[in-house]
mmCIF file of C-alpha atoms in Angstrom:
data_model
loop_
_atom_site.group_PDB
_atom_site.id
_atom_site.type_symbol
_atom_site.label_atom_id
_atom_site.label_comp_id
_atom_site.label_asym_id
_atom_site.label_seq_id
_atom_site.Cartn_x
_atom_site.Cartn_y
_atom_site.Cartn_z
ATOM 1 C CA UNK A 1 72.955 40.137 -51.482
ATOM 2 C CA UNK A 2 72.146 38.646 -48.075
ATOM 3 C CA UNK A 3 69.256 36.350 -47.799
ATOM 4 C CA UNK A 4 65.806 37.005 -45.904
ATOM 5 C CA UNK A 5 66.113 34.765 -42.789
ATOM 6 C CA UNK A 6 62.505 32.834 -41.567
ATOM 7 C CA UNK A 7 60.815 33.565 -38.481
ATOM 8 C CA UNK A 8 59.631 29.803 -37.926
ATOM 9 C CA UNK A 9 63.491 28.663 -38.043
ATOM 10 C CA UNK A 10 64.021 31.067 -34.920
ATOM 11 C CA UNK A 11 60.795 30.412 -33.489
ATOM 12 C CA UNK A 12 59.652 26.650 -32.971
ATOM 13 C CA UNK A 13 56.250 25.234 -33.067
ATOM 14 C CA UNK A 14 54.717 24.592 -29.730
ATOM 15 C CA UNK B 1 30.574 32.617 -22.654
ATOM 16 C CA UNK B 2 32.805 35.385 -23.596
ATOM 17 C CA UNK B 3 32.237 38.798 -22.861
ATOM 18 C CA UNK B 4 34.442 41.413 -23.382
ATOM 19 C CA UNK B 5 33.797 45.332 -22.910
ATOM 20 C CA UNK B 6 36.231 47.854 -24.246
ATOM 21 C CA UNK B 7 36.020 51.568 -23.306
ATOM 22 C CA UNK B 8 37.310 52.618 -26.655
ATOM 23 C CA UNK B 9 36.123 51.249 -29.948
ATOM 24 C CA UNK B 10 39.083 53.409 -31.192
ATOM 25 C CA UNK B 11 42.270 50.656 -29.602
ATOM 26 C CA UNK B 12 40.354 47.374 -30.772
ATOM 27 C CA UNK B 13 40.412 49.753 -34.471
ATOM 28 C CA UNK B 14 43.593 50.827 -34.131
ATOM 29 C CA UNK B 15 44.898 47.267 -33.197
ATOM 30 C CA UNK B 16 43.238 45.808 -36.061
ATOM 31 C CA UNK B 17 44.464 48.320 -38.500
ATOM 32 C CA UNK B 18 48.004 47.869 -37.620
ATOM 33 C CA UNK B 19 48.385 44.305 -38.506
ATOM 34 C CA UNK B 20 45.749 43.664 -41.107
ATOM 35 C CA UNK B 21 47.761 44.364 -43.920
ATOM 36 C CA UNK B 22 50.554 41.822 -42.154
ATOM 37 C CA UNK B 23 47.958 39.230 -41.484
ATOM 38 C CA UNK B 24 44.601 38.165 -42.534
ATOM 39 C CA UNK B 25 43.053 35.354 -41.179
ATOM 40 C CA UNK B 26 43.794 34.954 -37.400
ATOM 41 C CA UNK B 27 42.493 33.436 -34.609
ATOM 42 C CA UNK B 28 41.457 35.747 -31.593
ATOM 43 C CA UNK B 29 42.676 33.274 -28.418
ATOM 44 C CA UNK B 30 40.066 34.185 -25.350
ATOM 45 C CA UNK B 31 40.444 32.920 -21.918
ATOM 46 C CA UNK B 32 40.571 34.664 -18.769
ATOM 47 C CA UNK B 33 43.454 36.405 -18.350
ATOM 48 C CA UNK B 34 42.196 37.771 -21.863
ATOM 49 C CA UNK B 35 42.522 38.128 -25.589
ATOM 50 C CA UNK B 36 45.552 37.165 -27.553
ATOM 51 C CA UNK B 37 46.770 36.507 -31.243
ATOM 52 C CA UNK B 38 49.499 35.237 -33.176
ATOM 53 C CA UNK B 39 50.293 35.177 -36.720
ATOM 54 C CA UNK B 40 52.786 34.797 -38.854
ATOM 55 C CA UNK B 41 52.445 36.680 -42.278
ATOM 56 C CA UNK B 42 52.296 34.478 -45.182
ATOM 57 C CA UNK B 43 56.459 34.359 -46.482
ATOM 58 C CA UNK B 44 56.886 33.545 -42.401
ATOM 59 C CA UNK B 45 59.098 36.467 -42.251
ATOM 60 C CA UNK B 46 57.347 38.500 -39.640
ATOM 61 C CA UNK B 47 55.255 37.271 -36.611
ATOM 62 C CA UNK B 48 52.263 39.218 -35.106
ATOM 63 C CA UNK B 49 52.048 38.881 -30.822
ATOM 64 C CA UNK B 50 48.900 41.339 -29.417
ATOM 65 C CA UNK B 51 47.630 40.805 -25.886
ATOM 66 C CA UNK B 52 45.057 42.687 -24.841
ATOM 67 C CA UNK B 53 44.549 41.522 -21.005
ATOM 68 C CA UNK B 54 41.349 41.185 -19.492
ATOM 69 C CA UNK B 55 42.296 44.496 -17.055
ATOM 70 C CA UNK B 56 41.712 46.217 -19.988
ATOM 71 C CA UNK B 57 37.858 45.415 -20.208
ATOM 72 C CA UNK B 58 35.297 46.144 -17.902
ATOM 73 C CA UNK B 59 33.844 43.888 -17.664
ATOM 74 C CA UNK B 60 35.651 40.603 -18.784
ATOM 75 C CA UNK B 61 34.271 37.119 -18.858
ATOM 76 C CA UNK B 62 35.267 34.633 -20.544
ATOM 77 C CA UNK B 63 34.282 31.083 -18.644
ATOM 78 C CA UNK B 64 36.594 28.826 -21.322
ATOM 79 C CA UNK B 65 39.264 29.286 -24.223
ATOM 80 C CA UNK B 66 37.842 29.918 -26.911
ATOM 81 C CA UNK B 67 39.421 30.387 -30.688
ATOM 82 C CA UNK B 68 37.535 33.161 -32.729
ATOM 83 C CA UNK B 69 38.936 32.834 -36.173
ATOM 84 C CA UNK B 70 38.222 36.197 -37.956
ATOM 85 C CA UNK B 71 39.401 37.662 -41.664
ATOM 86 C CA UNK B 72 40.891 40.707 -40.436
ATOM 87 C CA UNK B 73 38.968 42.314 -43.591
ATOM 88 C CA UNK B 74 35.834 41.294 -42.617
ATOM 89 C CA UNK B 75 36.707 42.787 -38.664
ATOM 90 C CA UNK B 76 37.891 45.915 -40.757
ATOM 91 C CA UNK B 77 34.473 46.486 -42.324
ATOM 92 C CA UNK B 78 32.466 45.994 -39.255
ATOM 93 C CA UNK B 79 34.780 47.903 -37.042
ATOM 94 C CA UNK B 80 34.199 51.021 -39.797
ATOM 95 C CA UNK B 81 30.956 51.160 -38.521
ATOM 96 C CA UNK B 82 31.843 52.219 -34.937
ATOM 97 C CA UNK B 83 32.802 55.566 -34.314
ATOM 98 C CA UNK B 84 35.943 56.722 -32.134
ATOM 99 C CA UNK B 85 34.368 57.058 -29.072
ATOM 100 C CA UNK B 86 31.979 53.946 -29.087
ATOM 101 C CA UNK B 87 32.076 51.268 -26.580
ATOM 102 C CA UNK B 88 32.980 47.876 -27.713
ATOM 103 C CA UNK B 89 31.435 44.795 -26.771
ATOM 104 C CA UNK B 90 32.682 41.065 -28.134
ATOM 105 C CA UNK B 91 30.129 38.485 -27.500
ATOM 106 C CA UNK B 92 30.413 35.187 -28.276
ATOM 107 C CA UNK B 93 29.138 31.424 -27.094
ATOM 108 C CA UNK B 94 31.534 28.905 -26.232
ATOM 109 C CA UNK B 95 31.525 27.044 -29.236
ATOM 110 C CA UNK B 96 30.429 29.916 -31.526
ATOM 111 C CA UNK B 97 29.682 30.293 -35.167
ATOM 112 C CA UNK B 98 29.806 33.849 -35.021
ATOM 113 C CA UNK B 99 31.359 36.987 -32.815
ATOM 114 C CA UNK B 100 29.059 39.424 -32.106
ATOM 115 C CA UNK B 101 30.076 43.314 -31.822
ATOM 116 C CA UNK B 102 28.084 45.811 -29.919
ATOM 117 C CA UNK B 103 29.213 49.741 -30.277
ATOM 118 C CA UNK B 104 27.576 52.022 -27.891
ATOM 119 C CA UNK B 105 27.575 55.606 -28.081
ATOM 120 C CA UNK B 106 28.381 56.978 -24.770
ATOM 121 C CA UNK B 107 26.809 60.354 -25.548
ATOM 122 C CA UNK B 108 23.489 59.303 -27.160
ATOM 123 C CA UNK B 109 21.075 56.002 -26.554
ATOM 124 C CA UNK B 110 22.181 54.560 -30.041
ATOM 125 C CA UNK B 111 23.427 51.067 -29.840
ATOM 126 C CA UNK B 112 24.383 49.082 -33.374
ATOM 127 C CA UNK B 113 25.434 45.569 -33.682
ATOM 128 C CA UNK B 114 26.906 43.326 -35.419
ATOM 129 C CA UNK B 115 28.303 39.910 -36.687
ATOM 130 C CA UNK B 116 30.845 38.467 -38.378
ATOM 131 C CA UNK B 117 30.944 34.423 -39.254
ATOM 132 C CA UNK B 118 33.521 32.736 -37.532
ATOM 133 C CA UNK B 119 36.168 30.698 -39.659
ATOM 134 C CA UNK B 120 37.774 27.818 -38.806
ATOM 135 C CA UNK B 121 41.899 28.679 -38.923
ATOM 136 C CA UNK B 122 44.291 25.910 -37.951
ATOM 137 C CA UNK B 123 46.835 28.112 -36.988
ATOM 138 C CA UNK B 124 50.464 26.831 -35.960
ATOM 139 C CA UNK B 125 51.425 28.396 -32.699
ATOM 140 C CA UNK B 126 55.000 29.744 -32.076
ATOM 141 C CA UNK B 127 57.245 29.470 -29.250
ATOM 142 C CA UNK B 128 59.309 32.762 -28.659
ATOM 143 C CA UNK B 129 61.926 32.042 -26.143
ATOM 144 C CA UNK B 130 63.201 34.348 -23.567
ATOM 145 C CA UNK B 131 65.915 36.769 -24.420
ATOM 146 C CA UNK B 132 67.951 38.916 -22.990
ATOM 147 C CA UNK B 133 68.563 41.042 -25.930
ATOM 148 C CA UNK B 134 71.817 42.563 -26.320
ATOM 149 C CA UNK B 135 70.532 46.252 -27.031
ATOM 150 C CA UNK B 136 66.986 47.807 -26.360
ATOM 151 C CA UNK B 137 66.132 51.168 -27.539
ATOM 152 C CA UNK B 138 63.191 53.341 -26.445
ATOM 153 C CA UNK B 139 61.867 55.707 -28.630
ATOM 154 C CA UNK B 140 59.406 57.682 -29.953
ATOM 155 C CA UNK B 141 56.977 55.601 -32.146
ATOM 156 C CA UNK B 142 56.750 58.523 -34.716
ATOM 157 C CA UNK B 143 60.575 59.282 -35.311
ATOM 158 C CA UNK B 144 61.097 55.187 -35.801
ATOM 159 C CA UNK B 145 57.989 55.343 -38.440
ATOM 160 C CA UNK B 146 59.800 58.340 -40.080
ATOM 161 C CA UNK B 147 62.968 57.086 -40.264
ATOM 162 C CA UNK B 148 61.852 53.840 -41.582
ATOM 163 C CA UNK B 149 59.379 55.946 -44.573
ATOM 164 C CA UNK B 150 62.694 57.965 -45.007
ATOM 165 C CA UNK B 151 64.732 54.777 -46.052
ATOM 166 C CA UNK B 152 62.742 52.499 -47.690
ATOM 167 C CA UNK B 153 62.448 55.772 -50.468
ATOM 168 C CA UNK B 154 66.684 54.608 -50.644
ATOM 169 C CA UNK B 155 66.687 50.890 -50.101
ATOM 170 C CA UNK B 156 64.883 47.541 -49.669
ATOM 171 C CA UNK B 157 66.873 47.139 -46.761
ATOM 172 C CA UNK B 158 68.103 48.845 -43.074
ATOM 173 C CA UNK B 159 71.398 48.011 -41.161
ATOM 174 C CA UNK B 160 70.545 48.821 -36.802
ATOM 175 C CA UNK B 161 73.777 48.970 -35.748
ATOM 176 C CA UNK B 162 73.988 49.687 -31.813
ATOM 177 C CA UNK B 163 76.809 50.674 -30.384
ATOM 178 C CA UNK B 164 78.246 53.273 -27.264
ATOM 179 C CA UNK B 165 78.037 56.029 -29.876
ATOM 180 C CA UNK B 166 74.327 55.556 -30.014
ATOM 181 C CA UNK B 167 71.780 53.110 -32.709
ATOM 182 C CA UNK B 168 72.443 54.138 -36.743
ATOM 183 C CA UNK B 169 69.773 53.244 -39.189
ATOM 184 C CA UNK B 170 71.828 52.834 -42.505
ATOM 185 C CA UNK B 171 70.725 51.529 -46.153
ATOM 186 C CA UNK B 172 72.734 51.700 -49.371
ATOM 187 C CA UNK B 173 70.336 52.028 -52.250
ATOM 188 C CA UNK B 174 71.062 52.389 -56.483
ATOM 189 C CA UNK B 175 71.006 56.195 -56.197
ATOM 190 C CA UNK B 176 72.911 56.653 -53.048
ATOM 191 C CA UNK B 177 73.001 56.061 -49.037
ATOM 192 C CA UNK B 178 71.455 57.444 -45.671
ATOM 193 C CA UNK B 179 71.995 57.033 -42.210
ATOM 194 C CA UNK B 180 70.182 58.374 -39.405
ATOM 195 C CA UNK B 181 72.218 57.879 -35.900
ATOM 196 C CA UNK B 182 70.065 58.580 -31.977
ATOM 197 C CA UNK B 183 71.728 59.098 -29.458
ATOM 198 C CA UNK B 184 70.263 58.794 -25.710
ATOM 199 C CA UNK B 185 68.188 61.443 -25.100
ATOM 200 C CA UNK B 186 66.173 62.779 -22.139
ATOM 201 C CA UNK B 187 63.587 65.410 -22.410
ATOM 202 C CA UNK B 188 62.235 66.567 -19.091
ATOM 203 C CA UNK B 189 58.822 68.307 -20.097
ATOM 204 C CA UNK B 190 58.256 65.388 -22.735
ATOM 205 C CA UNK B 191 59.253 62.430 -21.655
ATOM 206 C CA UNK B 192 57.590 60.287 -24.704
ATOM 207 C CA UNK B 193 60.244 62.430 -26.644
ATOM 208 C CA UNK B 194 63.343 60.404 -24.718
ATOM 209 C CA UNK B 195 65.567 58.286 -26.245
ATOM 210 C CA UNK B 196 66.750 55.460 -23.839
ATOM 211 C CA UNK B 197 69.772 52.876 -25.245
ATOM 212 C CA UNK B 198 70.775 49.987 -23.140
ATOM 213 C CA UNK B 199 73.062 47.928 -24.755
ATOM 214 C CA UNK B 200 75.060 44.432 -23.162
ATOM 215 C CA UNK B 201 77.024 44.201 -26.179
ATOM 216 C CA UNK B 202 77.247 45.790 -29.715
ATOM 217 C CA UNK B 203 74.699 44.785 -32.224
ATOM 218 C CA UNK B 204 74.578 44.903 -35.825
ATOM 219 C CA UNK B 205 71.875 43.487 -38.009
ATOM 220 C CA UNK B 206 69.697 44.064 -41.363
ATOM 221 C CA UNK B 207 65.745 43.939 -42.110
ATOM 222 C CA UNK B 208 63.658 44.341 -45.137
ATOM 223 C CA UNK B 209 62.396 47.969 -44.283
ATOM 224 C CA UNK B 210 58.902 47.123 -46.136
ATOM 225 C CA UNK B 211 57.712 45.191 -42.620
ATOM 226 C CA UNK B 212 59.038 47.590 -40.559
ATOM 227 C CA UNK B 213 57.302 50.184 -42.645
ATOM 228 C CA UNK B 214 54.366 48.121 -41.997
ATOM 229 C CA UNK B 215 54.846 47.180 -38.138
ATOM 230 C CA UNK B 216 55.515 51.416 -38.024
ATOM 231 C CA UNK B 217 51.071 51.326 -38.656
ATOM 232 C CA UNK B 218 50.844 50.827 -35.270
ATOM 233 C CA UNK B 219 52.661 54.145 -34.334
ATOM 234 C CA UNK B 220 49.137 55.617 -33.224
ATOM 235 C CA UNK B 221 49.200 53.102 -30.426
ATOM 236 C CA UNK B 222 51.472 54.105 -28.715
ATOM 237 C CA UNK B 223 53.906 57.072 -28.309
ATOM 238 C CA UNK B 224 56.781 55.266 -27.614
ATOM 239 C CA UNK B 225 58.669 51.796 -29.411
ATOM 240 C CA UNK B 226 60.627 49.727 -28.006
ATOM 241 C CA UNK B 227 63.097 47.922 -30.666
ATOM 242 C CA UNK B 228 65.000 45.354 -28.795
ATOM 243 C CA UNK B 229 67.923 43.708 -30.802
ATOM 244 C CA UNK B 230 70.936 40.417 -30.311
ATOM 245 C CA UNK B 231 72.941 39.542 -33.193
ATOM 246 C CA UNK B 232 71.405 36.960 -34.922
ATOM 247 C CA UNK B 233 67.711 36.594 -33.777
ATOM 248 C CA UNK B 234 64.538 37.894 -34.875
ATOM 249 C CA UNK B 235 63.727 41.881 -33.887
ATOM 250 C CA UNK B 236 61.324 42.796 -31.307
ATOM 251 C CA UNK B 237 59.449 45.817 -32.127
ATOM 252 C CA UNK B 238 56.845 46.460 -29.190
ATOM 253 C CA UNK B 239 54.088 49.006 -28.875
ATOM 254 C CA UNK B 240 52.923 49.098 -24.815
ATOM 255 C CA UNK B 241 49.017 49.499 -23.956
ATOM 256 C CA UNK B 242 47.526 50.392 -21.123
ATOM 257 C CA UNK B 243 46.473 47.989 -18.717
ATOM 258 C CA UNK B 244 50.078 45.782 -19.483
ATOM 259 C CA UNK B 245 48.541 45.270 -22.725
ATOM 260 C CA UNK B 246 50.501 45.104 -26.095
ATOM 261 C CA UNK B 247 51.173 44.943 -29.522
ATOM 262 C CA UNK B 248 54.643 43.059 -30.676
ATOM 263 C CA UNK B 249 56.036 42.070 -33.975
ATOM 264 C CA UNK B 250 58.683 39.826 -34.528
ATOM 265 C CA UNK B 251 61.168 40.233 -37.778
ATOM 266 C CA UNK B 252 63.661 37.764 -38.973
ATOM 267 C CA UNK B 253 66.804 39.221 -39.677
ATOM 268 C CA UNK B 254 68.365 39.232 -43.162
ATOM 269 C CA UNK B 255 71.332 36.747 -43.170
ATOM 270 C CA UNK B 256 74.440 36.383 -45.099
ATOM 271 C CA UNK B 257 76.299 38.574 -47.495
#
């Protein structure tokens, strides 16, 4: 089944 | 000094009660063009983003930024105590140990407060770039919620497809399949009925429905949602306030097969 993708490796730290 | 007056207890409540199950321990970020917060819920699947800008208090100070760190459990208890139509005050000092919250009844001379100790969260912020999203629906916030309540009873999981024939929520679950499909939709005497579908290019993606069923909390906010979608990249589900004021949540897409 697909995977659940992470919000912090579309979203960089400032 | 900040301090921050709110017409209606009722939006600070509402706000709170729409991401406290997503988030717990966030920092309120004051300055003066008001108050904002970001979180990320703890598997860093989903990302919180509320503004609630100073035009929406009267009056607003708030002379420096200042970082309230508050258990949204704690702010859930306290809130409890106003009632719907209270006015909302948030006091604090500039480097403060505690918030302060003042509900006043606008029909009687009864005026409570309160205060919650301040935590100290070191809290990573995000950056969310600019997109121009390939497809942006409009909608109304209480068909998305039931569409979302309707599929999760099927499936752990929702397909958006966007395309000229309109957006189609599917899932495939062990005891069979659904599929809702909008199509643009304009309703002259209720307008927070319309369906509005812009689309650049087809979209297709799939989200775990349990934080949409979760970001849907927020449905009383707001009678409209705006879902705005590009292959690839995290969901943008946005509830408008008044005042330019709003509540977003962020949702990385499933990936792979």
């Amino acid at each position: 089944g697909a995977g659940q993708g992470n919000i912090m490796s579309f979203f960089g730290k400032k | 000094m900040l301090e921050a007056r709110l017409e209606q207890a009722n939006l600070f409540k509402k706000v709170v009660d729409a991401i406290k199950d997503l988030v717990q321990d966030c920092n309120f970020d004051c300055n003066d063009s008001g108050i904002a917060l970001q979180a990320m819920d703890n598997s860093h699947v989903a990302l919180v983003s509320m503004m609630l800008r100073s035009e929406s208090f009267a009056p607003f100070r708030c002379d420096r930024n200042i970082a309230l760190g508050i258990n949204l459990t704690s702010l859930t208890k306290v809130l409890k105590c106003a009632q719907s139509d209270d006015i909302l005050t948030l006091k604090a000092e500039d480097a403060p140990d505690v918030v302060e919250l003042v509900f006043e009844s606008a029909e009687s001379d009864r005026i409570s407060e309160y205060s919650i100790k301040l935590m100290d969260i070191d809290q990573e912020h995000l950056g969310i770039p600019e997109t121009d999203y390939g497809a942006t629906i409009s909608m109304p916030a209480a068909e998305f919620q039931r569409i979302c309540r309707d599929l999760i009873a099927l499936s752990e999981s929702v397909s958006i497809e966007c395309s000229k024939e309109g957006v189609k929520f599917a899932c495939q679950g062990d005891i069979g399949s659904g599929a809702v499909t909008l199509r643009q939709h304009t309703n002259v005497d209720k307008p927070e009925m319309n369906v509005e579908i812009n689309m650049s290019e087809p979209v297709s993606l799939t989200f775990s429905l349990k934080y949409l069923v979760n970001f849907c909390k927020a449905s009383g906010l707001s009678n409209q949602v705006r879902l705005c979608l590009s292959n690839e990249v995290p969901l943008l589900v946005e509830y408008s306030l008044a005042n330019n004021s709003h509540l977003r949540f962020y949702l990385a897409p499933k990936i792979g097969d």
